[in-house]
């Protein structure tokens, strides 16, 4: 039995949203999730648009007719980060604090006395990913 090859299972491919087919397939559900998150967090149309990196008028169109719109790689990454934050907060808090926390001023060094939402508006995708890592670490997910 020496020399018998043991098959190594292939690692699953990491989702990176680079393939148009993936973006088209995922955009509808991502947009639906983002619209719910916007509602739960009480974001203004301007905040929702800025976090998605679109104009307010584009956000209004996406809300109404975005079912067939393929989002960009950056937009899907933004939504993915924010949905991860949303999910982490709901695992961390058993009450409405999960949806209030993103709007509260935070004294932590990551936030510089801004709310997590304001810090993500200012810092874009890198800050969104940092906030997600922070929430995951606080809830013991790292």
Short mmCIF file of N, CA and C in Angstrom, two decimals:
data_model
loop_
_atom_site.label_atom_id
_atom_site.label_comp_id
_atom_site.label_asym_id
_atom_site.label_seq_id
_atom_site.Cartn_x
_atom_site.Cartn_y
_atom_site.Cartn_z
N UNK A 1 0.79 -1.19 0.00
CA UNK A 1 0.00 0.00 0.00
C UNK A 1 0.84 1.25 0.00
N UNK A 2 2.12 1.14 0.08
CA UNK A 2 2.96 2.33 -0.01
C UNK A 2 2.82 2.94 -1.37
N UNK A 3 2.78 4.24 -1.39
CA UNK A 3 2.72 4.95 -2.65
C UNK A 3 1.31 5.15 -3.19
N UNK A 4 0.31 4.65 -2.48
CA UNK A 4 -1.06 4.85 -2.92
C UNK A 4 -1.44 6.32 -2.72
N UNK A 5 -1.92 6.92 -3.75
CA UNK A 5 -2.28 8.34 -3.69
C UNK A 5 -3.62 8.52 -2.99
N UNK A 6 -3.61 9.44 -2.06
CA UNK A 6 -4.84 9.78 -1.36
C UNK A 6 -5.38 11.05 -2.03
N UNK A 7 -6.60 10.96 -2.55
CA UNK A 7 -7.14 12.15 -3.22
C UNK A 7 -7.36 13.29 -2.22
N UNK A 8 -6.97 14.48 -2.64
CA UNK A 8 -7.15 15.67 -1.82
C UNK A 8 -8.34 16.42 -2.39
N UNK A 9 -9.33 16.68 -1.54
CA UNK A 9 -10.51 17.39 -2.06
C UNK A 9 -10.14 18.81 -2.49
N UNK A 10 -10.77 19.22 -3.56
CA UNK A 10 -10.52 20.58 -4.06
C UNK A 10 -11.15 21.59 -3.11
N UNK A 11 -10.45 22.70 -2.91
CA UNK A 11 -10.99 23.77 -2.08
C UNK A 11 -12.06 24.50 -2.87
N UNK A 12 -13.13 24.91 -2.19
CA UNK A 12 -14.16 25.65 -2.92
C UNK A 12 -13.60 26.99 -3.39
N UNK A 13 -14.07 27.42 -4.54
CA UNK A 13 -13.62 28.72 -5.05
C UNK A 13 -14.17 29.82 -4.19
N UNK A 14 -13.35 30.82 -3.98
CA UNK A 14 -13.76 31.97 -3.18
C UNK A 14 -14.61 32.91 -4.04
N UNK A 15 -15.72 33.37 -3.50
CA UNK A 15 -16.60 34.27 -4.25
C UNK A 15 -15.96 35.65 -4.33
N UNK A 16 -15.74 36.12 -5.54
CA UNK A 16 -15.12 37.44 -5.69
C UNK A 16 -15.94 38.39 -6.57
N UNK A 17 -17.05 37.94 -7.07
CA UNK A 17 -17.97 38.76 -7.87
C UNK A 17 -17.36 39.27 -9.17
N UNK A 18 -16.29 38.65 -9.65
CA UNK A 18 -15.65 39.14 -10.87
C UNK A 18 -16.35 38.65 -12.14
N UNK A 19 -16.99 37.51 -12.08
CA UNK A 19 -17.65 36.96 -13.27
C UNK A 19 -19.03 37.59 -13.47
N UNK A 20 -19.29 38.06 -14.65
CA UNK A 20 -20.57 38.69 -14.98
C UNK A 20 -21.74 37.76 -14.67
N UNK A 21 -21.59 36.48 -14.96
CA UNK A 21 -22.67 35.52 -14.70
C UNK A 21 -22.99 35.47 -13.21
N UNK A 22 -21.96 35.49 -12.37
CA UNK A 22 -22.18 35.49 -10.92
C UNK A 22 -22.87 36.78 -10.47
N UNK A 23 -22.41 37.90 -11.01
CA UNK A 23 -23.01 39.19 -10.63
C UNK A 23 -24.47 39.24 -11.03
N UNK A 24 -24.77 38.76 -12.21
CA UNK A 24 -26.16 38.75 -12.69
C UNK A 24 -27.01 37.86 -11.79
N UNK A 25 -26.49 36.69 -11.46
CA UNK A 25 -27.22 35.73 -10.63
C UNK A 25 -27.44 36.25 -9.21
N UNK A 26 -26.48 36.97 -8.65
CA UNK A 26 -26.54 37.40 -7.26
C UNK A 26 -27.16 38.78 -7.05
N UNK A 27 -27.23 39.58 -8.08
CA UNK A 27 -27.65 40.98 -7.92
C UNK A 27 -29.06 41.14 -7.38
N UNK A 28 -30.00 40.35 -7.87
CA UNK A 28 -31.39 40.51 -7.44
C UNK A 28 -31.53 40.26 -5.94
N UNK A 29 -30.96 39.16 -5.45
CA UNK A 29 -31.09 38.84 -4.03
C UNK A 29 -30.26 39.82 -3.18
N UNK A 30 -29.13 40.25 -3.69
CA UNK A 30 -28.30 41.22 -2.94
C UNK A 30 -29.03 42.54 -2.79
N UNK A 31 -29.65 42.99 -3.85
CA UNK A 31 -30.39 44.25 -3.81
C UNK A 31 -31.59 44.14 -2.86
N UNK A 32 -32.26 43.01 -2.88
CA UNK A 32 -33.39 42.78 -1.97
C UNK A 32 -32.91 42.83 -0.52
N UNK A 33 -31.79 42.17 -0.23
CA UNK A 33 -31.23 42.18 1.13
C UNK A 33 -30.82 43.59 1.54
N UNK A 34 -30.21 44.32 0.61
CA UNK A 34 -29.76 45.68 0.92
C UNK A 34 -30.95 46.60 1.21
N UNK A 35 -32.01 46.47 0.45
CA UNK A 35 -33.20 47.30 0.70
C UNK A 35 -33.76 47.04 2.09
N UNK A 36 -33.76 45.78 2.52
CA UNK A 36 -34.25 45.44 3.87
C UNK A 36 -33.31 46.01 4.93
N UNK A 37 -32.01 45.92 4.70
CA UNK A 37 -31.03 46.45 5.64
C UNK A 37 -31.21 47.96 5.78
N UNK A 38 -31.39 48.65 4.66
CA UNK A 38 -31.60 50.11 4.67
C UNK A 38 -32.81 50.45 5.54
N UNK A 39 -33.86 49.68 5.40
CA UNK A 39 -35.07 49.91 6.19
C UNK A 39 -34.82 49.64 7.68
N UNK A 40 -34.19 48.52 7.99
CA UNK A 40 -33.94 48.15 9.39
C UNK A 40 -33.00 49.14 10.08
N UNK A 41 -32.00 49.62 9.36
CA UNK A 41 -31.05 50.56 9.95
C UNK A 41 -31.56 52.00 9.92
N UNK A 42 -32.67 52.25 9.24
CA UNK A 42 -33.23 53.59 9.18
C UNK A 42 -32.36 54.56 8.40
N UNK A 43 -31.74 54.07 7.34
CA UNK A 43 -30.88 54.93 6.53
C UNK A 43 -31.71 55.86 5.65
N UNK A 44 -31.20 57.05 5.42
CA UNK A 44 -31.83 57.95 4.47
C UNK A 44 -31.50 57.47 3.06
N UNK A 45 -32.24 57.97 2.08
CA UNK A 45 -31.93 57.62 0.69
C UNK A 45 -30.53 58.04 0.31
N UNK A 46 -30.10 59.19 0.82
CA UNK A 46 -28.76 59.68 0.52
C UNK A 46 -27.69 58.77 1.13
N UNK A 47 -27.90 58.31 2.36
CA UNK A 47 -26.95 57.39 2.99
C UNK A 47 -26.91 56.05 2.26
N UNK A 48 -28.09 55.53 1.94
CA UNK A 48 -28.17 54.25 1.23
C UNK A 48 -27.44 54.33 -0.11
N UNK A 49 -27.64 55.43 -0.81
CA UNK A 49 -26.98 55.62 -2.11
C UNK A 49 -25.47 55.72 -1.94
N UNK A 50 -25.03 56.52 -0.97
CA UNK A 50 -23.59 56.73 -0.77
C UNK A 50 -22.89 55.44 -0.35
N UNK A 51 -23.52 54.65 0.52
CA UNK A 51 -22.91 53.39 0.93
C UNK A 51 -22.79 52.42 -0.24
N UNK A 52 -23.71 52.52 -1.19
CA UNK A 52 -23.65 51.68 -2.39
C UNK A 52 -22.80 52.30 -3.49
N UNK A 53 -22.39 53.56 -3.27
CA UNK A 53 -21.58 54.32 -4.22
C UNK A 53 -22.32 54.59 -5.53
N UNK A 54 -23.58 55.05 -5.38
CA UNK A 54 -24.37 55.48 -6.52
C UNK A 54 -25.01 56.82 -6.17
N UNK A 55 -25.52 57.50 -7.16
CA UNK A 55 -26.23 58.75 -6.90
C UNK A 55 -27.57 58.43 -6.25
N UNK A 56 -28.15 59.42 -5.62
CA UNK A 56 -29.46 59.23 -4.98
C UNK A 56 -30.51 58.86 -6.02
N UNK A 57 -30.46 59.47 -7.19
CA UNK A 57 -31.44 59.14 -8.22
C UNK A 57 -31.25 57.70 -8.72
N UNK A 58 -30.02 57.25 -8.83
CA UNK A 58 -29.77 55.86 -9.23
C UNK A 58 -30.28 54.91 -8.16
N UNK A 59 -30.07 55.25 -6.88
CA UNK A 59 -30.57 54.41 -5.80
C UNK A 59 -32.10 54.32 -5.87
N UNK A 60 -32.77 55.44 -6.13
CA UNK A 60 -34.23 55.42 -6.22
C UNK A 60 -34.69 54.52 -7.37
N UNK A 61 -33.97 54.57 -8.50
CA UNK A 61 -34.31 53.68 -9.63
C UNK A 61 -34.06 52.22 -9.27
N UNK A 62 -32.93 51.95 -8.60
CA UNK A 62 -32.61 50.57 -8.21
C UNK A 62 -33.67 50.01 -7.27
N UNK A 63 -34.15 50.84 -6.37
CA UNK A 63 -35.18 50.38 -5.43
C UNK A 63 -36.43 49.95 -6.18
N UNK A 64 -36.76 50.67 -7.23
CA UNK A 64 -38.00 50.40 -7.97
C UNK A 64 -37.84 49.33 -9.04
N UNK A 65 -36.77 49.44 -9.82
CA UNK A 65 -36.66 48.59 -11.00
C UNK A 65 -35.35 47.84 -11.07
N UNK A 66 -34.69 47.65 -9.95
CA UNK A 66 -33.37 47.03 -9.95
C UNK A 66 -33.37 45.52 -10.07
N UNK A 67 -34.55 44.92 -10.24
CA UNK A 67 -34.64 43.46 -10.28
C UNK A 67 -33.76 42.83 -11.35
N UNK A 68 -33.63 43.50 -12.47
CA UNK A 68 -32.88 42.93 -13.59
C UNK A 68 -31.53 43.60 -13.79
N UNK A 69 -31.12 44.45 -12.88
CA UNK A 69 -29.87 45.19 -12.98
C UNK A 69 -28.74 44.34 -12.41
N UNK A 70 -27.66 44.22 -13.17
CA UNK A 70 -26.48 43.52 -12.68
C UNK A 70 -25.61 44.53 -11.95
N UNK A 71 -25.40 44.31 -10.66
CA UNK A 71 -24.57 45.21 -9.86
C UNK A 71 -23.10 44.98 -10.18
N UNK A 72 -22.29 45.97 -9.89
CA UNK A 72 -20.85 45.87 -10.13
C UNK A 72 -20.19 45.04 -9.04
N UNK A 73 -18.96 44.66 -9.28
CA UNK A 73 -18.18 43.92 -8.29
C UNK A 73 -18.06 44.73 -6.99
N UNK A 74 -17.80 46.01 -7.10
CA UNK A 74 -17.69 46.87 -5.92
C UNK A 74 -19.01 46.95 -5.17
N UNK A 75 -20.12 47.10 -5.90
CA UNK A 75 -21.42 47.20 -5.24
C UNK A 75 -21.77 45.91 -4.51
N UNK A 76 -21.49 44.77 -5.11
CA UNK A 76 -21.77 43.49 -4.44
C UNK A 76 -20.86 43.31 -3.23
N UNK A 77 -19.63 43.78 -3.32
CA UNK A 77 -18.71 43.70 -2.17
C UNK A 77 -19.23 44.56 -1.03
N UNK A 78 -19.70 45.75 -1.35
CA UNK A 78 -20.26 46.65 -0.34
C UNK A 78 -21.46 46.01 0.35
N UNK A 79 -22.38 45.47 -0.45
CA UNK A 79 -23.57 44.84 0.11
C UNK A 79 -23.18 43.64 0.96
N UNK A 80 -22.25 42.84 0.47
CA UNK A 80 -21.81 41.67 1.21
C UNK A 80 -21.25 42.06 2.58
N UNK A 81 -20.43 43.10 2.62
CA UNK A 81 -19.86 43.56 3.89
C UNK A 81 -20.95 44.02 4.84
N UNK A 82 -21.88 44.80 4.33
CA UNK A 82 -22.93 45.34 5.20
C UNK A 82 -23.90 44.25 5.67
N UNK A 83 -24.21 43.30 4.82
CA UNK A 83 -25.07 42.20 5.24
C UNK A 83 -24.34 41.37 6.31
N UNK A 84 -23.04 41.21 6.17
CA UNK A 84 -22.26 40.52 7.21
C UNK A 84 -22.30 41.26 8.53
N UNK A 85 -22.22 42.59 8.47
CA UNK A 85 -22.33 43.41 9.69
C UNK A 85 -23.71 43.23 10.30
N UNK A 86 -24.73 43.33 9.48
CA UNK A 86 -26.11 43.16 9.94
C UNK A 86 -26.29 41.82 10.64
N UNK A 87 -25.84 40.77 10.00
CA UNK A 87 -25.98 39.42 10.56
C UNK A 87 -25.20 39.31 11.87
N UNK A 88 -23.98 39.80 11.89
CA UNK A 88 -23.16 39.74 13.11
C UNK A 88 -23.81 40.49 14.26
N UNK A 89 -24.37 41.65 13.97
CA UNK A 89 -25.03 42.44 15.02
C UNK A 89 -26.25 41.71 15.57
N UNK A 90 -26.99 41.02 14.70
CA UNK A 90 -28.17 40.29 15.16
C UNK A 90 -27.79 39.03 15.92
N UNK A 91 -26.59 38.52 15.72
CA UNK A 91 -26.11 37.42 16.55
C UNK A 91 -25.60 37.94 17.90
N UNK A 92 -25.10 39.16 17.90
CA UNK A 92 -24.53 39.76 19.10
C UNK A 92 -25.59 40.31 20.04
N UNK A 93 -26.58 40.98 19.49
CA UNK A 93 -27.61 41.63 20.29
C UNK A 93 -28.96 40.93 20.11
N UNK A 94 -29.67 40.74 21.21
CA UNK A 94 -30.96 40.05 21.15
C UNK A 94 -32.13 41.03 21.05
N UNK A 95 -31.84 42.33 20.98
CA UNK A 95 -32.92 43.31 20.95
C UNK A 95 -32.70 44.29 19.81
N UNK A 96 -33.40 45.42 19.87
CA UNK A 96 -33.32 46.40 18.78
C UNK A 96 -31.96 47.10 18.69
N UNK A 97 -31.07 46.84 19.66
CA UNK A 97 -29.73 47.43 19.60
C UNK A 97 -29.00 47.01 18.31
N UNK A 98 -29.31 45.85 17.80
CA UNK A 98 -28.67 45.37 16.57
C UNK A 98 -28.88 46.35 15.40
N UNK A 99 -30.06 46.96 15.35
CA UNK A 99 -30.34 47.89 14.27
C UNK A 99 -30.06 49.34 14.65
N UNK A 100 -29.92 49.62 15.94
CA UNK A 100 -29.57 50.99 16.38
C UNK A 100 -28.06 51.21 16.38
N UNK A 101 -27.28 50.17 16.67
CA UNK A 101 -25.83 50.28 16.82
C UNK A 101 -25.15 50.99 15.63
N UNK A 102 -25.51 50.68 14.40
CA UNK A 102 -24.82 51.34 13.27
C UNK A 102 -24.97 52.86 13.25
N UNK A 103 -25.99 53.40 13.91
CA UNK A 103 -26.24 54.84 13.89
C UNK A 103 -25.69 55.56 15.14
N UNK A 104 -25.20 54.80 16.12
CA UNK A 104 -24.74 55.40 17.37
C UNK A 104 -23.27 55.83 17.28
N UNK A 105 -22.97 56.97 17.89
CA UNK A 105 -21.57 57.41 17.97
C UNK A 105 -20.77 56.34 18.70
N UNK A 106 -19.57 56.07 18.20
CA UNK A 106 -18.74 55.03 18.77
C UNK A 106 -17.38 55.62 19.13
N UNK A 107 -16.93 55.40 20.35
CA UNK A 107 -15.67 55.95 20.83
C UNK A 107 -14.47 55.07 20.49
N UNK A 108 -14.71 53.91 19.92
CA UNK A 108 -13.61 53.01 19.57
C UNK A 108 -12.70 53.63 18.53
N UNK A 109 -11.41 53.26 18.56
CA UNK A 109 -10.43 53.84 17.63
C UNK A 109 -10.79 53.66 16.15
N UNK A 110 -11.49 52.60 15.85
CA UNK A 110 -11.88 52.35 14.46
C UNK A 110 -12.87 53.39 13.95
N UNK A 111 -13.62 54.02 14.87
CA UNK A 111 -14.71 54.90 14.48
C UNK A 111 -14.45 56.38 14.70
N UNK A 112 -13.47 56.73 15.51
CA UNK A 112 -13.10 58.15 15.73
C UNK A 112 -14.30 59.01 16.10
N UNK A 113 -15.11 58.51 17.04
CA UNK A 113 -16.30 59.23 17.54
C UNK A 113 -17.39 59.43 16.48
N UNK A 114 -17.32 58.70 15.42
CA UNK A 114 -18.38 58.72 14.41
C UNK A 114 -19.25 57.49 14.62
N UNK A 115 -20.41 57.50 14.02
CA UNK A 115 -21.21 56.28 14.00
C UNK A 115 -20.57 55.32 13.00
N UNK A 116 -20.80 54.02 13.15
CA UNK A 116 -20.28 53.09 12.14
C UNK A 116 -20.73 53.45 10.72
N UNK A 117 -21.98 53.90 10.58
CA UNK A 117 -22.46 54.30 9.25
C UNK A 117 -21.63 55.46 8.71
N UNK A 118 -21.43 56.51 9.52
CA UNK A 118 -20.64 57.65 9.07
C UNK A 118 -19.21 57.24 8.75
N UNK A 119 -18.65 56.34 9.56
CA UNK A 119 -17.28 55.90 9.28
C UNK A 119 -17.20 55.13 7.97
N UNK A 120 -18.24 54.35 7.66
CA UNK A 120 -18.26 53.60 6.39
C UNK A 120 -18.50 54.54 5.21
N UNK A 121 -19.32 55.57 5.42
CA UNK A 121 -19.52 56.57 4.36
C UNK A 121 -18.19 57.25 4.03
N UNK A 122 -17.42 57.54 5.06
CA UNK A 122 -16.15 58.23 4.87
C UNK A 122 -15.06 57.29 4.33
N UNK A 123 -15.03 56.06 4.82
CA UNK A 123 -13.93 55.15 4.50
C UNK A 123 -14.18 54.16 3.38
N UNK A 124 -15.41 54.09 2.87
CA UNK A 124 -15.71 53.21 1.74
C UNK A 124 -15.52 51.73 2.05
N UNK A 125 -15.23 50.96 1.00
CA UNK A 125 -15.11 49.51 1.12
C UNK A 125 -14.10 49.09 2.18
N UNK A 126 -12.90 49.70 2.23
CA UNK A 126 -11.96 49.25 3.28
C UNK A 126 -12.54 49.38 4.69
N UNK A 127 -13.25 50.47 4.96
CA UNK A 127 -13.84 50.65 6.28
C UNK A 127 -15.00 49.69 6.51
N UNK A 128 -15.77 49.41 5.47
CA UNK A 128 -16.87 48.45 5.60
C UNK A 128 -16.32 47.08 6.02
N UNK A 129 -15.23 46.69 5.39
CA UNK A 129 -14.62 45.40 5.71
C UNK A 129 -14.04 45.41 7.13
N UNK A 130 -13.48 46.54 7.55
CA UNK A 130 -12.96 46.67 8.91
C UNK A 130 -14.08 46.60 9.94
N UNK A 131 -15.19 47.26 9.66
CA UNK A 131 -16.33 47.22 10.58
C UNK A 131 -16.87 45.79 10.66
N UNK A 132 -16.90 45.11 9.55
CA UNK A 132 -17.36 43.71 9.58
C UNK A 132 -16.43 42.86 10.43
N UNK A 133 -15.12 43.03 10.24
CA UNK A 133 -14.15 42.27 11.06
C UNK A 133 -14.31 42.61 12.54
N UNK A 134 -14.54 43.87 12.84
CA UNK A 134 -14.72 44.32 14.21
C UNK A 134 -15.94 43.65 14.85
N UNK A 135 -17.08 43.68 14.15
CA UNK A 135 -18.29 43.06 14.68
C UNK A 135 -18.07 41.56 14.88
N UNK A 136 -17.44 40.92 13.91
CA UNK A 136 -17.16 39.48 14.04
C UNK A 136 -16.25 39.21 15.24
N UNK A 137 -15.26 40.05 15.46
CA UNK A 137 -14.34 39.86 16.58
C UNK A 137 -15.05 40.08 17.92
N UNK A 138 -15.89 41.10 18.00
CA UNK A 138 -16.62 41.38 19.24
C UNK A 138 -17.54 40.22 19.61
N UNK A 139 -18.15 39.63 18.63
CA UNK A 139 -19.07 38.52 18.94
C UNK A 139 -18.33 37.19 19.08
N UNK A 140 -17.00 37.21 18.94
CA UNK A 140 -16.21 36.01 19.14
C UNK A 140 -16.08 35.15 17.90
N UNK A 141 -16.35 35.74 16.75
CA UNK A 141 -16.30 34.98 15.50
C UNK A 141 -14.92 34.86 14.89
N UNK A 142 -13.90 35.47 15.51
CA UNK A 142 -12.55 35.35 14.95
C UNK A 142 -11.67 34.50 15.82
#
